mmCIF file of C-alpha atoms and ligand atoms in Angstrom:
data_model
loop_
_atom_site.group_PDB
_atom_site.id
_atom_site.type_symbol
_atom_site.label_atom_id
_atom_site.label_comp_id
_atom_site.label_asym_id
_atom_site.label_seq_id
_atom_site.Cartn_x
_atom_site.Cartn_y
_atom_site.Cartn_z
ATOM 1 C CA MET J 4 -67.436 -48.339 14.585
ATOM 2 C CA SER J 5 -68.143 -47.422 11.143
ATOM 3 C CA GLU J 6 -71.470 -45.340 10.785
ATOM 4 C CA GLN J 7 -72.935 -46.860 7.827
ATOM 5 C CA LYS J 8 -73.009 -50.378 8.859
ATOM 6 C CA LYS J 9 -75.973 -51.810 10.933
ATOM 7 C CA VAL J 10 -75.315 -52.479 14.554
ATOM 8 C CA ILE J 11 -75.687 -56.141 15.652
ATOM 9 C CA PHE J 12 -75.730 -57.232 19.517
ATOM 10 C CA SER J 13 -75.882 -60.404 21.234
ATOM 11 C CA GLY J 14 -74.677 -61.934 24.462
ATOM 12 C CA MET J 15 -74.156 -65.254 26.457
ATOM 13 C CA GLN J 16 -74.048 -66.016 29.893
ATOM 14 C CA PRO J 17 -70.675 -67.458 31.091
ATOM 15 C CA SER J 18 -72.172 -70.091 33.072
ATOM 16 C CA GLY J 19 -70.306 -73.313 32.038
ATOM 17 C CA VAL J 20 -68.448 -74.150 28.753
ATOM 18 C CA ILE J 21 -70.880 -73.510 25.587
ATOM 19 C CA THR J 22 -72.096 -76.335 24.002
ATOM 20 C CA LEU J 23 -72.337 -77.787 20.433
ATOM 21 C CA GLY J 24 -75.592 -76.343 20.283
ATOM 22 C CA ASN J 25 -74.388 -72.896 21.207
ATOM 23 C CA TYR J 26 -71.595 -73.245 18.518
ATOM 24 C CA LEU J 27 -73.967 -74.503 15.728
ATOM 25 C CA GLY J 28 -76.867 -72.526 16.493
ATOM 26 C CA ALA J 29 -75.152 -69.090 17.270
ATOM 27 C CA LEU J 30 -71.407 -68.548 17.700
ATOM 28 C CA LYS J 31 -70.668 -70.137 13.947
ATOM 29 C CA ASN J 32 -73.019 -67.873 12.583
ATOM 30 C CA TRP J 33 -71.766 -64.666 14.328
ATOM 31 C CA THR J 34 -68.603 -65.245 12.391
ATOM 32 C CA ASN J 35 -70.172 -64.685 9.312
ATOM 33 C CA LEU J 36 -71.486 -61.278 10.283
ATOM 34 C CA GLN J 37 -68.234 -59.652 11.230
ATOM 35 C CA GLU J 38 -67.499 -58.002 7.841
ATOM 36 C CA GLU J 39 -71.077 -56.541 7.111
ATOM 37 C CA TYR J 40 -72.225 -55.364 10.390
ATOM 38 C CA ASN J 41 -70.959 -53.626 13.550
ATOM 39 C CA CYS J 42 -71.069 -56.413 16.220
ATOM 40 C CA LEU J 43 -70.830 -56.518 19.660
ATOM 41 C CA TYR J 44 -70.732 -59.721 21.642
ATOM 42 C CA CYS J 45 -71.091 -59.412 25.363
ATOM 43 C CA ILE J 46 -70.157 -61.787 28.065
ATOM 44 C CA VAL J 47 -73.050 -61.372 30.642
ATOM 45 C CA ASP J 48 -71.571 -61.846 33.615
ATOM 46 C CA MET J 49 -74.122 -59.722 35.553
ATOM 47 C CA HIS J 50 -77.204 -61.624 34.307
ATOM 48 C CA ALA J 51 -75.329 -64.801 35.460
ATOM 49 C CA ILE J 52 -75.337 -63.782 38.934
ATOM 50 C CA THR J 53 -78.969 -64.093 39.107
ATOM 51 C CA VAL J 54 -78.606 -67.738 40.190
ATOM 52 C CA ARG J 55 -75.567 -68.406 42.493
ATOM 53 C CA GLN J 56 -72.186 -68.801 40.929
ATOM 54 C CA ASP J 57 -68.814 -69.685 42.559
ATOM 55 C CA PRO J 58 -66.762 -66.611 42.067
ATOM 56 C CA ALA J 59 -63.616 -68.492 40.914
ATOM 57 C CA THR J 60 -65.454 -70.390 38.497
ATOM 58 C CA LEU J 61 -67.432 -67.405 37.153
ATOM 59 C CA ARG J 62 -64.232 -65.489 36.600
ATOM 60 C CA LYS J 63 -62.670 -68.603 34.741
ATOM 61 C CA ASN J 64 -65.870 -68.986 32.723
ATOM 62 C CA ALA J 65 -66.156 -65.335 31.683
ATOM 63 C CA ARG J 66 -62.715 -65.311 30.451
ATOM 64 C CA ASP J 67 -62.918 -68.745 28.671
ATOM 65 C CA LEU J 68 -66.004 -67.382 27.230
ATOM 66 C CA LEU J 69 -63.972 -64.565 25.735
ATOM 67 C CA MET J 70 -61.376 -66.914 24.381
ATOM 68 C CA LEU J 71 -64.023 -69.315 23.020
ATOM 69 C CA TYR J 72 -65.344 -66.294 20.930
ATOM 70 C CA ILE J 73 -62.093 -65.518 19.438
ATOM 71 C CA ALA J 74 -61.130 -69.167 18.996
ATOM 72 C CA ALA J 75 -64.445 -69.741 16.989
ATOM 73 C CA GLY J 76 -63.106 -67.080 14.484
ATOM 74 C CA LEU J 77 -64.521 -63.657 15.892
ATOM 75 C CA ASP J 78 -61.860 -61.087 15.254
ATOM 76 C CA PRO J 79 -61.457 -59.029 18.555
ATOM 77 C CA GLU J 80 -60.558 -56.137 16.244
ATOM 78 C CA LYS J 81 -63.661 -56.157 13.936
ATOM 79 C CA ASN J 82 -65.951 -57.099 16.819
ATOM 80 C CA ILE J 83 -66.469 -55.778 19.921
ATOM 81 C CA ILE J 84 -66.091 -58.505 22.556
ATOM 82 C CA TYR J 85 -66.315 -57.459 26.277
ATOM 83 C CA MET J 86 -67.559 -58.166 29.880
ATOM 84 C CA GLN J 87 -70.860 -56.802 30.532
ATOM 85 C CA SER J 88 -69.571 -55.701 34.316
ATOM 86 C CA HIS J 89 -66.613 -53.656 32.760
ATOM 87 C CA VAL J 90 -69.281 -51.238 31.375
ATOM 88 C CA SER J 91 -70.978 -49.849 34.321
ATOM 89 C CA ALA J 92 -73.691 -48.070 31.994
ATOM 90 C CA HIS J 93 -75.433 -51.364 31.681
ATOM 91 C CA ALA J 94 -76.406 -51.398 35.410
ATOM 92 C CA GLU J 95 -76.920 -47.713 35.125
ATOM 93 C CA LEU J 96 -79.319 -47.926 32.181
ATOM 94 C CA ALA J 97 -81.017 -51.020 33.484
ATOM 95 C CA TRP J 98 -82.084 -48.891 36.712
ATOM 96 C CA ILE J 99 -83.732 -46.263 34.722
ATOM 97 C CA LEU J 100 -85.489 -48.984 32.416
ATOM 98 C CA ASN J 101 -86.719 -50.734 35.629
ATOM 99 C CA CYS J 102 -88.554 -47.554 36.112
ATOM 100 C CA PHE J 103 -90.163 -47.950 32.638
ATOM 101 C CA THR J 104 -90.925 -51.617 32.950
ATOM 102 C CA TYR J 105 -94.076 -52.893 34.688
ATOM 103 C CA MET J 106 -94.159 -55.827 37.241
ATOM 104 C CA GLY J 107 -96.862 -57.286 35.143
ATOM 105 C CA GLU J 108 -94.886 -57.619 32.096
ATOM 106 C CA LEU J 109 -91.925 -59.222 33.966
ATOM 107 C CA SER J 110 -94.178 -61.650 35.881
ATOM 108 C CA ARG J 111 -95.268 -62.956 32.240
ATOM 109 C CA MET J 112 -91.631 -63.640 31.376
ATOM 110 C CA THR J 113 -91.436 -67.460 30.855
ATOM 111 C CA GLN J 114 -87.591 -67.598 31.367
ATOM 112 C CA PHE J 115 -88.612 -66.102 34.775
ATOM 113 C CA LYS J 116 -90.986 -68.725 35.563
ATOM 114 C CA ASP J 117 -89.040 -71.582 34.648
ATOM 115 C CA LYS J 118 -85.834 -70.332 36.553
ATOM 116 C CA SER J 119 -88.051 -69.540 39.712
ATOM 117 C CA ASN J 120 -89.302 -72.924 39.521
ATOM 118 C CA LYS J 121 -85.697 -74.514 39.284
ATOM 119 C CA HIS J 122 -84.319 -72.042 41.801
ATOM 120 C CA SER J 123 -87.179 -71.797 44.362
ATOM 121 C CA ASP J 124 -85.096 -71.208 47.306
ATOM 122 C CA ASN J 125 -83.586 -68.115 45.276
ATOM 123 C CA ILE J 126 -85.889 -66.201 43.612
ATOM 124 C CA ASN J 127 -84.062 -62.869 43.678
ATOM 125 C CA VAL J 128 -85.008 -59.442 42.451
ATOM 126 C CA GLY J 129 -82.194 -59.506 39.666
ATOM 127 C CA LEU J 130 -83.741 -62.592 38.282
ATOM 128 C CA PHE J 131 -86.911 -60.765 38.146
ATOM 129 C CA ALA J 132 -85.431 -57.884 36.676
ATOM 130 C CA TYR J 133 -83.309 -59.865 34.106
ATOM 131 C CA PRO J 134 -84.979 -58.820 31.005
ATOM 132 C CA SER J 135 -84.764 -54.772 31.741
ATOM 133 C CA LEU J 136 -80.962 -55.458 32.156
ATOM 134 C CA MET J 137 -80.987 -57.092 28.921
ATOM 135 C CA ALA J 138 -82.955 -54.281 27.459
ATOM 136 C CA ALA J 139 -80.274 -51.909 28.627
ATOM 137 C CA ASP J 140 -77.431 -54.260 27.092
ATOM 138 C CA ILE J 141 -79.396 -53.970 23.709
ATOM 139 C CA LEU J 142 -80.325 -50.300 23.768
ATOM 140 C CA LEU J 143 -77.159 -48.852 25.061
ATOM 141 C CA TYR J 144 -75.596 -49.389 21.619
ATOM 142 C CA GLN J 145 -78.439 -48.346 19.384
ATOM 143 C CA THR J 146 -78.634 -51.906 18.115
ATOM 144 C CA ASP J 147 -80.352 -52.695 14.786
ATOM 145 C CA LEU J 148 -80.534 -56.356 14.933
ATOM 146 C CA VAL J 149 -80.253 -59.040 17.709
ATOM 147 C CA PRO J 150 -79.642 -62.572 16.824
ATOM 148 C CA VAL J 151 -81.408 -64.674 19.653
ATOM 149 C CA GLY J 152 -82.871 -68.242 19.649
ATOM 150 C CA VAL J 153 -86.590 -68.784 20.212
ATOM 151 C CA ASP J 154 -86.224 -68.825 23.973
ATOM 152 C CA GLN J 155 -85.150 -65.160 23.827
ATOM 153 C CA LYS J 156 -87.802 -63.845 21.574
ATOM 154 C CA GLN J 157 -89.996 -62.742 24.389
ATOM 155 C CA HIS J 158 -87.234 -60.622 26.198
ATOM 156 C CA LEU J 159 -86.537 -59.014 22.829
ATOM 157 C CA GLU J 160 -90.287 -58.122 22.370
ATOM 158 C CA LEU J 161 -90.169 -56.861 25.986
ATOM 159 C CA THR J 162 -87.035 -54.545 24.802
ATOM 160 C CA ARG J 163 -88.900 -53.142 21.994
ATOM 161 C CA ASP J 164 -91.811 -52.246 24.085
ATOM 162 C CA ILE J 165 -89.624 -50.547 26.527
ATOM 163 C CA ALA J 166 -87.660 -48.762 23.957
ATOM 164 C CA ILE J 167 -91.179 -47.497 22.259
ATOM 165 C CA ARG J 168 -92.563 -46.497 25.519
ATOM 166 C CA PHE J 169 -89.460 -44.439 26.502
ATOM 167 C CA ASN J 170 -89.235 -42.952 22.876
ATOM 168 C CA ASN J 171 -92.834 -42.049 23.178
ATOM 169 C CA ALA J 172 -92.500 -40.319 26.569
ATOM 170 C CA TYR J 173 -88.995 -38.359 25.834
ATOM 171 C CA GLY J 174 -88.862 -38.265 22.067
ATOM 172 C CA GLU J 175 -86.670 -40.510 19.991
ATOM 173 C CA THR J 176 -84.064 -41.871 22.066
ATOM 174 C CA PHE J 177 -83.540 -45.495 21.221
ATOM 175 C CA ARG J 178 -83.263 -47.317 18.002
ATOM 176 C CA VAL J 179 -85.913 -50.042 18.480
ATOM 177 C CA PRO J 180 -84.136 -53.590 17.748
ATOM 178 C CA GLU J 181 -85.660 -56.304 15.332
ATOM 179 C CA PRO J 182 -84.531 -59.900 15.854
ATOM 180 C CA TYR J 183 -81.996 -61.194 13.347
ATOM 181 C CA ILE J 184 -83.117 -64.514 11.945
ATOM 182 C CA SER J 185 -80.038 -66.320 10.529
ATOM 183 C CA LYS J 186 -80.502 -67.965 7.323
ATOM 184 C CA VAL J 187 -78.429 -70.880 8.314
ATOM 185 C CA GLY J 188 -78.797 -71.184 12.028
ATOM 186 C CA ALA J 189 -79.707 -74.530 13.700
ATOM 187 C CA LYS J 190 -81.518 -75.786 16.823
ATOM 188 C CA ILE J 191 -79.473 -78.503 18.243
ATOM 189 C CA MET J 192 -81.356 -80.786 20.422
ATOM 190 C CA SER J 193 -80.151 -82.767 23.529
ATOM 191 C CA LEU J 194 -78.419 -86.072 22.740
ATOM 192 C CA GLN J 195 -80.188 -87.904 25.546
ATOM 193 C CA GLU J 196 -83.725 -86.380 25.164
ATOM 194 C CA PRO J 197 -83.908 -85.126 21.542
ATOM 195 C CA THR J 198 -87.165 -83.301 21.810
ATOM 196 C CA LYS J 199 -85.541 -80.834 24.369
ATOM 197 C CA LYS J 200 -82.961 -78.116 23.263
ATOM 198 C CA MET J 201 -79.312 -78.833 24.093
ATOM 199 C CA SER J 202 -78.782 -76.823 27.175
ATOM 200 C CA LYS J 203 -75.563 -76.017 28.788
ATOM 201 C CA SER J 204 -77.305 -76.355 32.122
ATOM 202 C CA ASP J 205 -78.413 -79.888 31.698
ATOM 203 C CA GLU J 206 -77.528 -81.947 34.737
ATOM 204 C CA ASP J 207 -76.865 -85.158 32.300
ATOM 205 C CA ILE J 208 -73.367 -84.654 30.937
ATOM 206 C CA ASN J 209 -74.308 -87.167 28.237
ATOM 207 C CA ALA J 210 -76.985 -84.971 27.088
ATOM 208 C CA THR J 211 -74.807 -81.959 25.773
ATOM 209 C CA LEU J 212 -71.384 -81.731 24.225
ATOM 210 C CA SER J 213 -69.057 -79.149 25.214
ATOM 211 C CA ILE J 214 -67.281 -77.419 22.278
ATOM 212 C CA LEU J 215 -63.934 -78.453 24.164
ATOM 213 C CA ASP J 216 -64.600 -82.127 24.509
ATOM 214 C CA ASP J 217 -62.005 -84.456 23.455
ATOM 215 C CA PRO J 218 -62.321 -86.724 20.409
ATOM 216 C CA ASP J 219 -62.865 -89.874 22.744
ATOM 217 C CA THR J 220 -65.553 -88.131 24.888
ATOM 218 C CA ILE J 221 -67.424 -86.903 21.490
ATOM 219 C CA VAL J 222 -67.195 -90.615 19.980
ATOM 220 C CA ARG J 223 -68.740 -91.840 23.410
ATOM 221 C CA LYS J 224 -71.189 -89.107 23.490
ATOM 222 C CA PHE J 225 -72.550 -89.577 20.166
ATOM 223 C CA LYS J 226 -72.453 -93.586 20.380
ATOM 224 C CA ARG J 227 -74.892 -92.989 23.465
ATOM 225 C CA ALA J 228 -77.202 -90.580 21.542
ATOM 226 C CA VAL J 229 -80.603 -91.684 21.939
ATOM 227 C CA THR J 230 -81.956 -92.807 18.623
ATOM 228 C CA ASP J 231 -84.973 -95.076 17.797
ATOM 229 C CA SER J 232 -85.777 -98.748 16.937
ATOM 230 C CA ASP J 233 -86.200 -98.524 13.106
ATOM 231 C CA ALA J 234 -82.770 -98.514 11.389
ATOM 232 C CA ALA J 235 -83.076 -95.832 8.697
ATOM 233 C CA VAL J 236 -80.935 -92.781 8.478
ATOM 234 C CA ARG J 237 -83.934 -90.687 7.571
ATOM 235 C CA TYR J 238 -85.021 -87.058 8.313
ATOM 236 C CA ASP J 239 -88.497 -87.204 10.258
ATOM 237 C CA GLU J 240 -88.285 -84.557 13.420
ATOM 238 C CA LEU J 241 -91.543 -86.055 14.846
ATOM 239 C CA GLN J 242 -91.018 -89.712 14.673
ATOM 240 C CA LYS J 243 -87.169 -89.999 14.756
ATOM 241 C CA PRO J 244 -86.045 -86.742 16.760
ATOM 242 C CA GLY J 245 -82.797 -88.538 17.811
ATOM 243 C CA ILE J 246 -81.545 -89.344 14.218
ATOM 244 C CA SER J 247 -83.029 -86.174 12.772
ATOM 245 C CA ASN J 248 -81.056 -84.006 15.255
ATOM 246 C CA LEU J 249 -77.774 -85.956 14.346
ATOM 247 C CA MET J 250 -78.682 -85.248 10.826
ATOM 248 C CA THR J 251 -78.993 -81.645 11.616
ATOM 249 C CA ILE J 252 -75.460 -81.353 13.320
ATOM 250 C CA TYR J 253 -74.042 -83.420 10.314
ATOM 251 C CA SER J 254 -75.607 -81.103 7.735
ATOM 252 C CA VAL J 255 -74.738 -78.145 9.399
ATOM 253 C CA ILE J 256 -70.900 -78.830 9.477
ATOM 254 C CA THR J 257 -70.756 -80.794 6.130
ATOM 255 C CA GLY J 258 -73.146 -78.511 4.145
ATOM 256 C CA MET J 259 -75.100 -81.507 2.712
ATOM 257 C CA GLY J 260 -78.680 -81.678 2.533
ATOM 258 C CA MET J 261 -80.812 -84.201 4.219
ATOM 259 C CA ASP J 262 -81.680 -86.256 1.067
ATOM 260 C CA GLN J 263 -77.808 -86.411 0.279
ATOM 261 C CA ILE J 264 -77.276 -87.681 3.907
ATOM 262 C CA GLU J 265 -80.059 -90.287 3.559
ATOM 263 C CA ALA J 266 -78.361 -91.392 0.299
ATOM 264 C CA GLU J 267 -75.075 -91.619 1.834
ATOM 265 C CA PHE J 268 -76.082 -93.787 4.672
ATOM 266 C CA GLU J 269 -78.649 -95.839 2.687
ATOM 267 C CA GLY J 270 -78.482 -99.517 4.058
ATOM 268 C CA LYS J 271 -76.037 -98.594 6.802
ATOM 269 C CA GLY J 272 -76.689 -98.804 10.325
ATOM 270 C CA TYR J 273 -76.769 -96.360 13.146
ATOM 271 C CA GLY J 274 -73.356 -97.239 14.207
ATOM 272 C CA ASP J 275 -71.773 -96.236 11.364
ATOM 273 C CA PHE J 276 -73.599 -92.854 10.870
ATOM 274 C CA LYS J 277 -73.034 -91.959 14.876
ATOM 275 C CA LEU J 278 -69.153 -92.593 14.068
ATOM 276 C CA LYS J 279 -69.287 -90.346 11.167
ATOM 277 C CA VAL J 280 -71.126 -87.636 13.066
ATOM 278 C CA ALA J 281 -68.702 -87.699 15.635
ATOM 279 C CA GLU J 282 -65.646 -87.596 13.203
ATOM 280 C CA ALA J 283 -67.079 -84.596 11.546
ATOM 281 C CA VAL J 284 -67.843 -82.860 14.735
ATOM 282 C CA THR J 285 -64.369 -83.607 15.876
ATOM 283 C CA GLU J 286 -62.900 -82.096 13.065
ATOM 284 C CA GLU J 287 -64.800 -79.011 13.017
ATOM 285 C CA LEU J 288 -63.907 -78.360 16.448
ATOM 286 C CA ARG J 289 -60.334 -79.230 16.182
ATOM 287 C CA PRO J 290 -59.041 -75.838 15.171
ATOM 288 C CA LEU J 291 -61.122 -74.075 17.477
ATOM 289 C CA GLN J 292 -59.625 -76.192 20.490
ATOM 290 C CA GLU J 293 -56.207 -75.786 19.140
ATOM 291 C CA LYS J 294 -56.650 -71.901 18.913
ATOM 292 C CA PHE J 295 -58.220 -72.091 22.379
ATOM 293 C CA LYS J 296 -55.241 -73.656 23.671
ATOM 294 C CA ALA J 297 -52.929 -71.241 22.211
ATOM 295 C CA LEU J 298 -54.798 -68.376 23.572
ATOM 296 C CA SER J 299 -55.052 -69.779 26.970
ATOM 297 C CA LYS J 300 -51.223 -69.403 26.892
ATOM 298 C CA ASP J 301 -51.160 -65.988 25.989
ATOM 299 C CA LYS J 302 -52.374 -63.939 29.062
ATOM 300 C CA ALA J 303 -51.055 -60.578 28.256
ATOM 301 C CA TYR J 304 -52.635 -60.692 24.564
ATOM 302 C CA ILE J 305 -56.183 -61.493 26.146
ATOM 303 C CA ASP J 306 -55.726 -58.670 28.775
ATOM 304 C CA THR J 307 -55.037 -56.308 26.262
ATOM 305 C CA ILE J 308 -58.080 -57.303 24.196
ATOM 306 C CA ILE J 309 -60.326 -57.395 27.458
ATOM 307 C CA LYS J 310 -59.045 -53.828 28.149
ATOM 308 C CA LYS J 311 -59.246 -52.467 24.682
ATOM 309 C CA ASN J 312 -62.832 -53.925 24.114
ATOM 310 C CA ALA J 313 -64.208 -52.552 27.277
ATOM 311 C CA GLU J 314 -62.887 -49.061 26.488
ATOM 312 C CA THR J 315 -64.543 -49.050 23.156
ATOM 313 C CA ALA J 316 -67.985 -50.430 24.724
ATOM 314 C CA ASN J 317 -67.763 -47.927 27.405
ATOM 315 C CA TYR J 318 -67.259 -45.024 24.979
ATOM 316 C CA LEU J 319 -70.403 -45.998 22.903
ATOM 317 C CA ALA J 320 -72.494 -46.901 25.843
ATOM 318 C CA THR J 321 -71.815 -43.540 27.676
ATOM 319 C CA LYS J 322 -73.350 -41.705 24.627
ATOM 320 C CA THR J 323 -76.569 -43.177 24.996
ATOM 321 C CA LEU J 324 -76.628 -43.317 28.768
ATOM 322 C CA ARG J 325 -75.852 -39.384 28.882
ATOM 323 C CA LYS J 326 -78.691 -38.646 26.516
ATOM 324 C CA VAL J 327 -80.972 -40.675 28.559
ATOM 325 C CA GLN J 328 -79.895 -39.387 31.900
ATOM 326 C CA LYS J 329 -80.525 -35.817 30.382
ATOM 327 C CA LYS J 330 -84.047 -36.703 28.991
ATOM 328 C CA VAL J 331 -85.347 -38.021 32.382
ATOM 329 C CA GLY J 332 -84.143 -34.799 34.146
ATOM 330 C CA PHE J 333 -80.962 -35.800 35.955
ATOM 331 C CA PRO J 334 -78.885 -32.658 36.800
ATOM 332 C CA PRO J 335 -75.837 -32.483 34.555
ATOM 333 C CA VAL J 336 -72.666 -33.444 36.097
ATOM 334 C CA MET J 337 -70.169 -30.479 36.816
ATOM 335 C CA ARG J 338 -66.826 -31.205 35.102
HETATM 336 N N1 LIG K 30 -80.754 -63.779 27.883
HETATM 337 C C1 LIG K 30 -79.771 -64.206 27.103
HETATM 338 C C2 LIG K 30 -79.440 -65.498 27.169
HETATM 339 O O1 LIG K 30 -79.719 -66.069 28.149
HETATM 340 C C3 LIG K 30 -78.096 -63.466 27.227
HETATM 341 C C4 LIG K 30 -78.130 -62.047 26.861
HETATM 342 C C5 LIG K 30 -78.196 -60.988 27.763
HETATM 343 C C6 LIG K 30 -78.594 -61.467 25.558
HETATM 344 N N2 LIG K 30 -78.199 -59.724 27.230
HETATM 345 C C7 LIG K 30 -78.653 -59.932 25.555
HETATM 346 C C8 LIG K 30 -78.837 -62.089 24.492
HETATM 347 C C9 LIG K 30 -78.589 -59.100 24.925
HETATM 348 C C10 LIG K 30 -78.957 -61.161 23.192
HETATM 349 C C11 LIG K 30 -78.951 -59.612 23.575
HETATM 350 O O2 LIG K 30 -79.287 -66.354 25.958
#
């Protein structure tokens, strides 16, 4: 990694195929950062098992996610794209950070509260300690900036608190990360309940759009998208959340402003507009889907990427971990 560039770290859970929301809100923007920053994108399989996963599915999802990163345009030679579980320093630092994180802090995390409500039969310690593992992810690489959505802001705040606490106790050890607010990032809402964020864990398959959906499915889902009874294509988040969401999608893909879109569909019905959005999405995703298909056939290449990037990540993470181990007083390993 070049020393002068700032470090960006982010991660996604390999739980299910990623959605148009993940793509337009995060992944697509990440591809614009690869020249200016040293970027690490982690597939957080260790976070994923905080809720029950089928092993074969998890394995496949993790590999698919890595291929999707590349298919979306992240160059695996420029970005460190890797599996969290391949770098044991994440678990080791997480343990140490657990000892610098308070029960009270973790109890206040809204994601923990939400997930314990949803999975009340399995409120495990990992789910509770999820944020200190996330802190370890970020702090291991001396990260400057973390692109995250609003739902992860609280976890990032806690990461900063833990880093500052540790630095105060032992002297400068971790860089204290800042959130990276993208200039163009978009928040994509559910197609069925447009006041809720599009989420890959939504049980209603019509509410989300997978970036691997085929053109027919894309058209069908947009046709069914919830709108309102007023027939004007007009941006109004409060009164017309459904149409506004479709306009956001169309705007992010075409680069058109809301007033341009309103002008294009002046006097036209929702049916026309929905078809145009579906078409734009299909065209946007086509190259990504083709690349994904090609990568799926090239097992040896993907294996090499996984291995090489894990080695780089391991090298960088170990540097920080050794420093931390020394500071807390672990006896040096004899070599
Ligand atoms: N918790 C994040 C999410 O669910 C994923 C994640 C894990 C992450 N480690 C991270 C994101 C580090 C940014 C940085 O979306």
